[in-house]
mmCIF file of C-alpha atoms in Angstrom:
data_model
loop_
_atom_site.group_PDB
_atom_site.id
_atom_site.type_symbol
_atom_site.label_atom_id
_atom_site.label_comp_id
_atom_site.label_asym_id
_atom_site.label_seq_id
_atom_site.Cartn_x
_atom_site.Cartn_y
_atom_site.Cartn_z
ATOM 1 C CA ARG Y 9 -0.163 0.172 0.283
ATOM 2 C CA LEU Y 10 1.055 3.805 -0.836
ATOM 3 C CA ALA Y 11 0.607 6.290 1.884
ATOM 4 C CA ARG Y 12 -2.499 7.844 1.301
ATOM 5 C CA ALA Y 13 -3.148 11.772 2.155
ATOM 6 C CA ALA Y 14 -3.510 12.209 5.778
ATOM 7 C CA SER Y 15 -7.524 11.840 6.957
ATOM 8 C CA PRO Y 16 -8.807 14.916 9.138
ATOM 9 C CA ARG Y 17 -8.045 13.503 12.946
ATOM 10 C CA ARG Y 18 -7.236 15.502 16.407
ATOM 11 C CA THR Y 19 -4.084 15.278 18.059
ATOM 12 C CA ARG Y 20 -3.444 15.850 21.786
ATOM 13 C CA LEU Y 21 -1.019 16.822 23.123
ATOM 14 C CA ILE Y 22 -1.376 16.986 27.026
ATOM 15 C CA GLY Y 23 0.937 18.558 29.288
ATOM 16 C CA SER Y 24 2.201 17.614 32.514
ATOM 17 C CA PRO Y 25 -0.136 18.544 35.209
ATOM 18 C CA SER Y 26 0.090 21.847 36.329
ATOM 19 C CA SER Y 27 1.919 20.848 39.601
ATOM 20 C CA GLU Y 28 4.391 19.120 37.557
ATOM 21 C CA ILE Y 29 5.272 20.914 35.202
ATOM 22 C CA ASP Y 30 8.597 22.314 36.379
ATOM 23 C CA MET Y 31 9.768 19.390 37.950
ATOM 24 C CA PRO Y 32 12.979 16.953 37.544
ATOM 25 C CA THR Y 33 11.253 14.452 34.733
ATOM 26 C CA SER Y 34 12.570 11.232 37.451
ATOM 27 C CA ARG Y 35 10.378 12.736 40.564
ATOM 28 C CA ARG Y 36 6.968 12.783 38.418
ATOM 29 C CA THR Y 37 4.329 10.350 39.864
ATOM 30 C CA LYS Y 38 1.721 10.006 37.174
ATOM 31 C CA PRO Y 39 2.397 8.761 33.634
ATOM 32 C CA ARG Y 40 2.387 11.727 30.489
ATOM 33 C CA THR Y 41 0.606 11.996 26.941
ATOM 34 C CA LEU Y 42 2.634 13.694 24.428
ATOM 35 C CA MET Y 43 0.527 12.732 21.715
ATOM 36 C CA SER Y 44 -2.351 10.605 20.651
ATOM 37 C CA VAL Y 45 -3.355 10.414 17.019
ATOM 38 C CA PRO Y 46 -4.702 7.425 14.911
ATOM 39 C CA THR Y 47 -2.869 6.662 11.740
ATOM 40 C CA SER Y 48 -3.389 7.838 8.060
ATOM 41 C CA VAL Y 49 -2.984 4.335 6.731
ATOM 42 C CA THR Y 50 -4.214 1.692 8.926
ATOM 43 C CA GLY Y 51 -5.812 3.923 11.404
ATOM 44 C CA ALA Y 52 -4.035 2.424 14.481
ATOM 45 C CA GLN Y 53 -3.453 4.089 17.166
ATOM 46 C CA LEU Y 54 -0.217 6.141 17.962
ATOM 47 C CA THR Y 55 0.869 7.226 21.330
ATOM 48 C CA VAL Y 56 4.112 8.673 22.696
ATOM 49 C CA GLU Y 57 4.065 8.926 26.079
ATOM 50 C CA GLU Y 58 6.577 9.218 29.642
ATOM 51 C CA ASN Y 59 6.647 7.142 31.724
ATOM 52 C CA VAL Y 60 8.811 6.747 35.323
ATOM 53 C CA GLU Y 61 10.633 3.507 36.065
ATOM 54 C CA ASP Y 62 13.161 3.110 38.378
ATOM 55 C CA GLY Y 63 13.896 6.807 38.871
ATOM 56 C CA LYS Y 64 14.616 7.067 34.904
ATOM 57 C CA CYS Y 65 11.667 8.805 32.924
ATOM 58 C CA VAL Y 66 10.986 6.480 29.584
ATOM 59 C CA ARG Y 67 9.658 8.335 26.566
ATOM 60 C CA MET Y 68 7.335 5.507 24.173
ATOM 61 C CA LEU Y 69 6.316 5.175 21.227
ATOM 62 C CA ALA Y 70 3.829 2.864 20.547
ATOM 63 C CA LEU Y 71 1.093 1.794 17.952
ATOM 64 C CA ALA Y 72 -2.088 -0.075 19.643
ATOM 65 C CA GLY Y 73 -0.478 0.077 22.310
ATOM 66 C CA VAL Y 74 2.604 -2.431 21.584
ATOM 67 C CA CYS Y 75 5.911 -0.446 22.291
ATOM 68 C CA GLN Y 76 8.177 0.601 18.493
ATOM 69 C CA SER Y 77 11.092 2.565 20.399
ATOM 70 C CA ASP Y 78 11.867 4.343 23.894
ATOM 71 C CA VAL Y 79 14.205 6.717 25.066
ATOM 72 C CA LEU Y 80 15.288 7.908 28.340
ATOM 73 C CA VAL Y 81 14.956 11.246 29.123
ATOM 74 C CA GLY Y 82 17.198 13.660 31.157
ATOM 75 C CA ASP Y 83 15.455 15.520 33.960
ATOM 76 C CA ASP Y 84 16.059 18.749 32.238
ATOM 77 C CA GLY Y 85 13.926 17.225 29.476
ATOM 78 C CA THR Y 86 17.120 16.413 27.262
ATOM 79 C CA LEU Y 87 17.043 13.365 25.370
ATOM 80 C CA SER Y 88 20.085 10.739 25.502
ATOM 81 C CA GLU Y 89 22.204 9.441 22.936
ATOM 82 C CA ALA Y 90 22.316 5.769 24.595
ATOM 83 C CA GLN Y 91 20.034 3.419 23.128
ATOM 84 C CA PRO Y 92 18.352 0.858 25.599
ATOM 85 C CA LEU Y 93 16.742 -1.417 23.480
ATOM 86 C CA GLU Y 94 19.283 -4.129 22.955
ATOM 87 C CA LEU Y 95 18.336 -4.747 18.885
ATOM 88 C CA VAL Y 96 19.343 -1.182 18.370
ATOM 89 C CA GLN Y 97 22.525 -1.429 19.441
ATOM 90 C CA ILE Y 98 23.502 -5.073 17.785
ATOM 91 C CA MET Y 99 21.451 -3.429 14.606
ATOM 92 C CA SER Y 100 23.542 -0.056 14.679
ATOM 93 C CA LEU Y 101 26.873 -1.924 15.529
ATOM 94 C CA LEU Y 102 26.698 -4.082 12.252
ATOM 95 C CA THR Y 103 25.701 -1.362 9.969
ATOM 96 C CA LEU Y 104 29.143 0.490 11.320
ATOM 97 C CA ALA Y 105 31.344 -2.535 11.501
ATOM 98 C CA TRP Y 106 30.785 -3.680 7.682
ATOM 99 C CA VAL Y 107 30.671 -0.223 5.894
ATOM 100 C CA SER Y 108 33.869 0.615 7.710
ATOM 101 C CA GLY Y 109 35.725 -2.697 8.265
ATOM 102 C CA GLY Y 110 36.900 -3.031 4.621
ATOM 103 C CA SER Y 111 33.682 -4.721 3.606
ATOM 104 C CA VAL Y 112 32.567 -1.595 1.100
ATOM 105 C CA ALA Y 113 34.446 -0.014 -1.853
ATOM 106 C CA THR Y 114 32.822 3.565 -0.972
ATOM 107 C CA PRO Y 115 33.605 3.584 2.962
ATOM 108 C CA GLY Y 116 33.948 7.126 3.376
ATOM 109 C CA ALA Y 117 29.836 7.814 1.350
ATOM 110 C CA PRO Y 118 28.178 4.355 2.455
ATOM 111 C CA ARG Y 119 24.497 4.333 1.854
ATOM 112 C CA VAL Y 120 22.394 2.820 4.142
ATOM 113 C CA LEU Y 121 18.395 2.490 3.882
ATOM 114 C CA LEU Y 122 15.848 1.722 6.649
ATOM 115 C CA ILE Y 123 12.891 -0.190 6.259
ATOM 116 C CA GLY Y 124 10.901 0.512 9.463
ATOM 117 C CA LEU Y 125 11.687 3.665 11.039
ATOM 118 C CA GLY Y 126 9.555 3.515 14.444
ATOM 119 C CA GLY Y 127 10.878 6.490 16.808
ATOM 120 C CA GLY Y 128 14.115 7.100 15.198
ATOM 121 C CA SER Y 129 16.571 5.344 17.242
ATOM 122 C CA ILE Y 130 18.588 2.948 13.678
ATOM 123 C CA ALA Y 131 18.368 5.730 12.175
ATOM 124 C CA ARG Y 132 19.659 8.572 14.876
ATOM 125 C CA VAL Y 133 22.218 6.230 15.994
ATOM 126 C CA LEU Y 134 23.568 5.805 11.919
ATOM 127 C CA SER Y 135 23.025 9.390 11.348
ATOM 128 C CA ALA Y 136 25.027 10.793 14.205
ATOM 129 C CA ALA Y 137 28.299 8.357 13.284
ATOM 130 C CA LEU Y 138 28.025 7.601 9.167
ATOM 131 C CA PRO Y 139 30.569 9.798 7.248
ATOM 132 C CA LEU Y 140 29.065 13.112 6.441
ATOM 133 C CA ALA Y 141 29.292 11.576 2.509
ATOM 134 C CA GLY Y 142 27.548 8.773 3.713
ATOM 135 C CA GLN Y 143 23.879 8.974 3.495
ATOM 136 C CA MET Y 144 21.068 7.434 5.853
ATOM 137 C CA HIS Y 145 17.372 7.158 3.767
ATOM 138 C CA SER Y 146 14.460 5.659 5.391
ATOM 139 C CA VAL Y 147 11.166 4.273 4.631
ATOM 140 C CA GLU Y 148 8.120 4.348 7.033
ATOM 141 C CA LEU Y 149 4.447 3.123 5.887
ATOM 142 C CA GLU Y 150 2.455 5.486 8.658
ATOM 143 C CA PRO Y 151 3.469 9.733 8.238
ATOM 144 C CA GLU Y 152 2.490 9.822 11.396
ATOM 145 C CA VAL Y 153 5.679 8.215 12.654
ATOM 146 C CA ILE Y 154 8.124 10.506 11.299
ATOM 147 C CA GLU Y 155 6.158 13.247 12.643
ATOM 148 C CA ALA Y 156 6.777 11.922 16.310
ATOM 149 C CA ALA Y 157 10.246 10.228 15.312
ATOM 150 C CA VAL Y 158 11.089 13.868 14.482
ATOM 151 C CA LYS Y 159 9.044 15.917 17.028
ATOM 152 C CA PHE Y 160 9.807 13.925 20.016
ATOM 153 C CA PHE Y 161 12.224 11.452 19.998
ATOM 154 C CA GLY Y 162 15.250 13.516 18.476
ATOM 155 C CA LEU Y 163 15.705 12.661 14.922
ATOM 156 C CA GLU Y 164 17.095 15.225 12.648
ATOM 157 C CA LEU Y 165 16.168 14.716 9.273
ATOM 158 C CA SER Y 166 19.210 16.469 6.719
ATOM 159 C CA ASP Y 167 19.022 16.588 3.166
ATOM 160 C CA PRO Y 168 21.026 14.321 1.917
ATOM 161 C CA HIS Y 169 22.924 12.736 5.197
ATOM 162 C CA CYS Y 170 19.140 11.939 6.501
ATOM 163 C CA THR Y 171 16.485 11.712 4.585
ATOM 164 C CA ALA Y 172 12.552 9.585 5.724
ATOM 165 C CA GLU Y 173 10.176 9.116 3.754
ATOM 166 C CA ALA Y 174 6.173 7.928 3.955
ATOM 167 C CA GLY Y 175 5.327 4.581 1.735
ATOM 168 C CA ASP Y 176 5.075 0.720 1.136
ATOM 169 C CA SER Y 177 8.120 -0.539 1.886
ATOM 170 C CA ALA Y 178 7.628 -3.011 -0.443
ATOM 171 C CA GLU Y 179 6.775 -0.825 -3.606
ATOM 172 C CA TYR Y 180 9.591 1.393 -2.184
ATOM 173 C CA LEU Y 181 12.277 -1.741 -2.672
ATOM 174 C CA ARG Y 182 10.150 -3.362 -6.060
ATOM 175 C CA SER Y 183 10.318 -0.043 -7.545
ATOM 176 C CA GLN Y 184 13.986 0.675 -6.481
ATOM 177 C CA HIS Y 185 14.917 -2.686 -8.136
ATOM 178 C CA GLN Y 186 13.352 -2.149 -11.133
ATOM 179 C CA ARG Y 187 15.037 0.754 -11.747
ATOM 180 C CA VAL Y 188 18.184 -1.024 -10.957
ATOM 181 C CA ARG Y 189 17.518 -3.566 -13.808
ATOM 182 C CA GLU Y 190 16.257 -1.149 -16.195
ATOM 183 C CA LEU Y 191 19.743 1.012 -16.107
ATOM 184 C CA GLU Y 192 21.933 -1.556 -16.396
ATOM 185 C CA ALA Y 193 19.577 -3.316 -19.405
ATOM 186 C CA ASP Y 194 20.551 -0.092 -20.904
ATOM 187 C CA GLY Y 195 25.018 -0.462 -20.169
ATOM 188 C CA GLY Y 196 23.682 2.055 -17.355
ATOM 189 C CA ASP Y 197 25.002 2.854 -13.899
ATOM 190 C CA ALA Y 198 22.788 1.526 -11.206
ATOM 191 C CA GLY Y 199 24.941 2.232 -8.513
ATOM 192 C CA GLY Y 200 22.618 5.268 -7.215
ATOM 193 C CA PHE Y 201 20.335 3.133 -7.135
ATOM 194 C CA ARG Y 202 21.810 0.202 -5.101
ATOM 195 C CA ARG Y 203 23.276 0.449 -0.698
ATOM 196 C CA ASP Y 204 25.728 -0.909 0.952
ATOM 197 C CA VAL Y 205 23.717 -2.150 4.397
ATOM 198 C CA ILE Y 206 19.789 -2.547 3.860
ATOM 199 C CA ILE Y 207 17.888 -3.108 7.550
ATOM 200 C CA LEU Y 208 14.636 -4.769 7.288
ATOM 201 C CA ASP Y 209 12.600 -3.666 10.586
ATOM 202 C CA ALA Y 210 9.120 -3.508 9.536
ATOM 203 C CA PHE Y 211 6.445 -4.722 12.030
ATOM 204 C CA THR Y 212 3.222 -3.799 12.732
ATOM 205 C CA SER Y 213 0.402 -3.581 16.119
ATOM 206 C CA ASP Y 214 0.470 -7.547 14.783
ATOM 207 C CA GLY Y 215 3.980 -8.651 14.737
ATOM 208 C CA LEU Y 216 6.551 -9.258 11.534
ATOM 209 C CA SER Y 217 5.239 -7.086 8.783
ATOM 210 C CA GLU Y 218 3.783 -9.422 5.254
ATOM 211 C CA SER Y 219 6.048 -7.917 3.497
ATOM 212 C CA THR Y 220 8.829 -8.801 5.040
ATOM 213 C CA GLN Y 221 8.240 -12.640 4.969
ATOM 214 C CA GLN Y 222 7.492 -12.784 1.240
ATOM 215 C CA ARG Y 223 9.981 -13.941 -0.909
ATOM 216 C CA SER Y 224 9.516 -10.914 -3.889
ATOM 217 C CA THR Y 225 10.244 -8.369 -1.310
ATOM 218 C CA MET Y 226 13.763 -10.403 -0.249
ATOM 219 C CA ASP Y 227 14.361 -10.706 -3.740
ATOM 220 C CA ASP Y 228 13.603 -6.774 -4.056
ATOM 221 C CA ALA Y 229 15.630 -6.177 -1.367
ATOM 222 C CA CYS Y 230 19.303 -8.300 -2.747
ATOM 223 C CA GLY Y 231 18.377 -6.756 -6.144
ATOM 224 C CA CYS Y 232 19.063 -3.074 -4.361
ATOM 225 C CA LEU Y 233 21.860 -4.673 -2.607
ATOM 226 C CA SER Y 234 25.654 -3.378 -3.588
ATOM 227 C CA ALA Y 235 27.928 -6.351 -4.798
ATOM 228 C CA ASP Y 236 29.126 -6.571 -1.571
ATOM 229 C CA GLY Y 237 26.294 -4.666 0.332
ATOM 230 C CA LEU Y 238 24.483 -6.427 3.988
ATOM 231 C CA LEU Y 239 21.334 -7.136 4.517
ATOM 232 C CA LEU Y 240 19.808 -7.053 8.093
ATOM 233 C CA VAL Y 241 16.555 -8.535 8.923
ATOM 234 C CA ASN Y 242 14.982 -7.988 12.552
ATOM 235 C CA LEU Y 243 12.813 -10.790 13.364
ATOM 236 C CA HIS Y 244 10.330 -12.258 16.106
ATOM 237 C CA THR Y 245 10.771 -16.061 17.618
ATOM 238 C CA GLY Y 246 9.704 -17.602 20.573
ATOM 239 C CA ASP Y 247 9.161 -21.325 21.834
ATOM 240 C CA PRO Y 248 8.788 -23.891 19.345
ATOM 241 C CA SER Y 249 5.989 -25.585 20.988
ATOM 242 C CA ASP Y 250 3.487 -22.399 21.025
ATOM 243 C CA ASP Y 251 4.941 -19.854 19.297
ATOM 244 C CA PRO Y 252 4.094 -19.634 14.804
ATOM 245 C CA ASP Y 253 7.168 -16.277 15.145
ATOM 246 C CA TYR Y 254 9.960 -19.316 15.528
ATOM 247 C CA TYR Y 255 8.591 -21.522 12.808
ATOM 248 C CA THR Y 256 7.927 -17.558 10.915
ATOM 249 C CA ALA Y 257 11.528 -16.695 11.377
ATOM 250 C CA ARG Y 258 12.729 -20.459 10.352
ATOM 251 C CA ARG Y 259 10.646 -19.756 6.921
ATOM 252 C CA VAL Y 260 12.977 -16.465 6.601
ATOM 253 C CA LEU Y 261 16.170 -17.750 7.329
ATOM 254 C CA ARG Y 262 15.329 -20.725 4.774
ATOM 255 C CA ALA Y 263 15.054 -18.395 2.376
ATOM 256 C CA LEU Y 264 17.715 -15.838 3.116
ATOM 257 C CA CYS Y 265 20.316 -18.699 2.764
ATOM 258 C CA GLU Y 266 18.885 -19.594 -0.611
ATOM 259 C CA ARG Y 267 19.532 -16.100 -1.510
ATOM 260 C CA PHE Y 268 22.660 -15.372 -0.087
ATOM 261 C CA ASP Y 269 26.205 -17.238 0.310
ATOM 262 C CA SER Y 270 26.928 -16.235 4.101
ATOM 263 C CA VAL Y 271 23.561 -16.237 6.711
ATOM 264 C CA TYR Y 272 24.418 -15.383 10.877
ATOM 265 C CA GLN Y 273 21.812 -15.050 13.510
ATOM 266 C CA ILE Y 274 21.873 -13.441 16.510
ATOM 267 C CA VAL Y 275 18.944 -14.129 19.246
ATOM 268 C CA CYS Y 276 18.855 -11.031 21.481
ATOM 269 C CA ARG Y 277 18.997 -11.868 25.501
ATOM 270 C CA SER Y 278 16.928 -9.323 26.475
ATOM 271 C CA THR Y 279 13.882 -9.797 23.950
ATOM 272 C CA GLN Y 280 12.546 -12.186 21.586
ATOM 273 C CA ASN Y 281 13.825 -11.265 18.686
ATOM 274 C CA LEU Y 282 16.381 -12.442 16.365
ATOM 275 C CA ILE Y 283 18.623 -10.886 13.953
ATOM 276 C CA ALA Y 284 19.618 -11.849 10.260
ATOM 277 C CA VAL Y 285 22.787 -11.135 8.887
ATOM 278 C CA CYS Y 286 23.209 -11.494 5.435
ATOM 279 C CA HIS Y 287 26.066 -10.878 2.665
ATOM 280 C CA ARG Y 288 27.309 -12.050 -0.581
ATOM 281 C CA GLY Y 289 31.037 -14.103 -0.188
ATOM 282 C CA GLU Y 290 32.890 -15.637 1.689
ATOM 283 C CA PHE Y 291 31.515 -15.766 5.840
ATOM 284 C CA LEU Y 292 33.315 -14.137 8.013
ATOM 285 C CA GLU Y 293 35.068 -15.548 11.293
ATOM 286 C CA ALA Y 294 33.839 -14.851 14.400
ATOM 287 C CA GLY Y 295 37.024 -13.022 15.421
ATOM 288 C CA ALA Y 296 36.963 -10.807 12.185
ATOM 289 C CA TRP Y 297 33.232 -9.882 13.445
ATOM 290 C CA GLN Y 298 34.760 -8.800 16.768
ATOM 291 C CA ALA Y 299 38.026 -6.970 15.821
ATOM 292 C CA ARG Y 300 35.019 -5.075 13.907
ATOM 293 C CA LEU Y 301 33.079 -4.410 16.026
ATOM 294 C CA VAL Y 302 35.870 -3.875 18.882
ATOM 295 C CA ALA Y 303 36.776 -0.924 16.240
ATOM 296 C CA GLN Y 304 33.343 0.759 16.669
ATOM 297 C CA LEU Y 305 32.985 0.628 20.339
ATOM 298 C CA GLU Y 306 36.226 3.105 20.245
ATOM 299 C CA ARG Y 307 34.853 5.919 18.626
ATOM 300 C CA ARG Y 308 32.490 7.959 21.509
ATOM 301 C CA GLU Y 309 29.881 8.479 19.723
ATOM 302 C CA VAL Y 310 29.122 4.280 19.630
ATOM 303 C CA ALA Y 311 29.795 3.714 23.038
ATOM 304 C CA VAL Y 312 27.974 6.486 23.806
ATOM 305 C CA ALA Y 313 24.775 5.199 21.806
ATOM 306 C CA CYS Y 314 25.704 1.315 22.901
ATOM 307 C CA ASP Y 315 26.599 1.465 25.956
ATOM 308 C CA GLY Y 316 26.184 -1.008 28.591
ATOM 309 C CA PHE Y 317 26.958 -3.223 24.783
ATOM 310 C CA ALA Y 318 27.763 -6.970 26.312
ATOM 311 C CA LEU Y 319 30.255 -7.596 23.812
ATOM 312 C CA GLU Y 320 32.044 -11.051 24.381
ATOM 313 C CA GLU Y 321 28.155 -12.823 25.179
ATOM 314 C CA THR Y 322 26.610 -10.988 22.083
ATOM 315 C CA MET Y 323 29.162 -13.316 20.352
ATOM 316 C CA SER Y 324 28.489 -16.453 22.008
ATOM 317 C CA ARG Y 325 25.195 -16.027 20.385
ATOM 318 C CA PHE Y 326 26.379 -15.078 16.896
ATOM 319 C CA ASP Y 327 26.126 -18.151 14.931
ATOM 320 C CA PHE Y 328 26.600 -19.102 11.029
ATOM 321 C CA VAL Y 329 22.903 -20.552 10.245
ATOM 322 C CA GLY Y 330 23.971 -21.503 6.013
ATOM 323 C CA GLY Y 331 23.927 -20.521 2.727
ATOM 324 C CA ARG Y 332 23.496 -20.616 -0.873
ATOM 325 C CA ASN Y 333 26.183 -23.451 -0.362
ATOM 326 C CA GLU Y 334 25.391 -25.038 2.438
ATOM 327 C CA PRO Y 335 21.645 -25.081 2.930
ATOM 328 C CA MET Y 336 20.220 -24.093 6.643
ATOM 329 C CA SER Y 337 19.633 -26.993 9.123
ATOM 330 C CA GLY Y 338 16.284 -29.192 8.672
ATOM 331 C CA ASP Y 339 16.222 -30.152 12.385
ATOM 332 C CA ASP Y 340 12.771 -29.467 12.944
ATOM 333 C CA ASP Y 341 9.696 -28.383 11.004
ATOM 334 C CA ASP Y 342 8.822 -25.282 9.443
ATOM 335 C CA ALA Y 343 5.396 -25.989 11.041
ATOM 336 C CA PRO Y 344 4.248 -25.696 14.934
ATOM 337 C CA PRO Y 345 3.530 -29.204 16.339
ATOM 338 C CA GLU Y 346 -0.339 -30.547 16.423
ATOM 339 C CA SER Y 347 -1.809 -30.188 19.676
ATOM 340 C CA PRO Y 348 -2.803 -33.897 20.623
#
């Protein structure tokens, strides 16, 4: 679906009770709603709220009550550069490690595409850490989400370094891939339409977006990558005994292994997220990945954003899955077990 023009709506901007207006955020006792509006494409209720948890003020963006992004807010109202979500840290670090580690042809001007903006956490980290000549572009289905990311989550858009557009992600990838094919068929240079890293992080209030699960979307994403590009896919998994998301994630991993030479996975320890890491060519040893990640964590802006990142523990969950020449193991079925 392409984003429709925004329908008439009422936006509620609600401040703190008068007795708490000037109070430091960590001392507030009541939740504060900053924005509440139905989105113009799906109609899901988008909310931005602040809550105090363990003495810390957390601002959260949610769709239909499901958290999409959060950020810490200081007593003076400033937003923390530190990213509290493990999956945000992992995907940001992997992107920077890839474009800065010698894998791409133009490390001084890498091109990154993010599908699914949310509160803009990943875009915020990458726009601060990528070279100024680099490009960080995001595609988000709901225009209200982009509005909230800019207004309440510190995302600074500046063409051409950090940009965002509202639209259907599957259609965007399809059109970009088609343009690549047309240019190359005519002997032209399609480099301007290819990306060094593509991050598929598209979720709806019901879970992983349908488009991310479609083989055509994977084909289009693969076709939009540079020859030495990296694809990251954020998946949700769970207990194979009762969670169908486990089998959805396995189906996506199998499809990725059919398209890439090297596919890895990192299972988050704090959430039931699984990050698929895909590229062409020979797989990188764990030591090579770790060295690249260490180099990024030595950069001030990255260290601040990824404060508390457990590198050694994360590497223990970084596993090679397979690839075109090494089919994914079929130790279990691609369907939930039948009830007795």
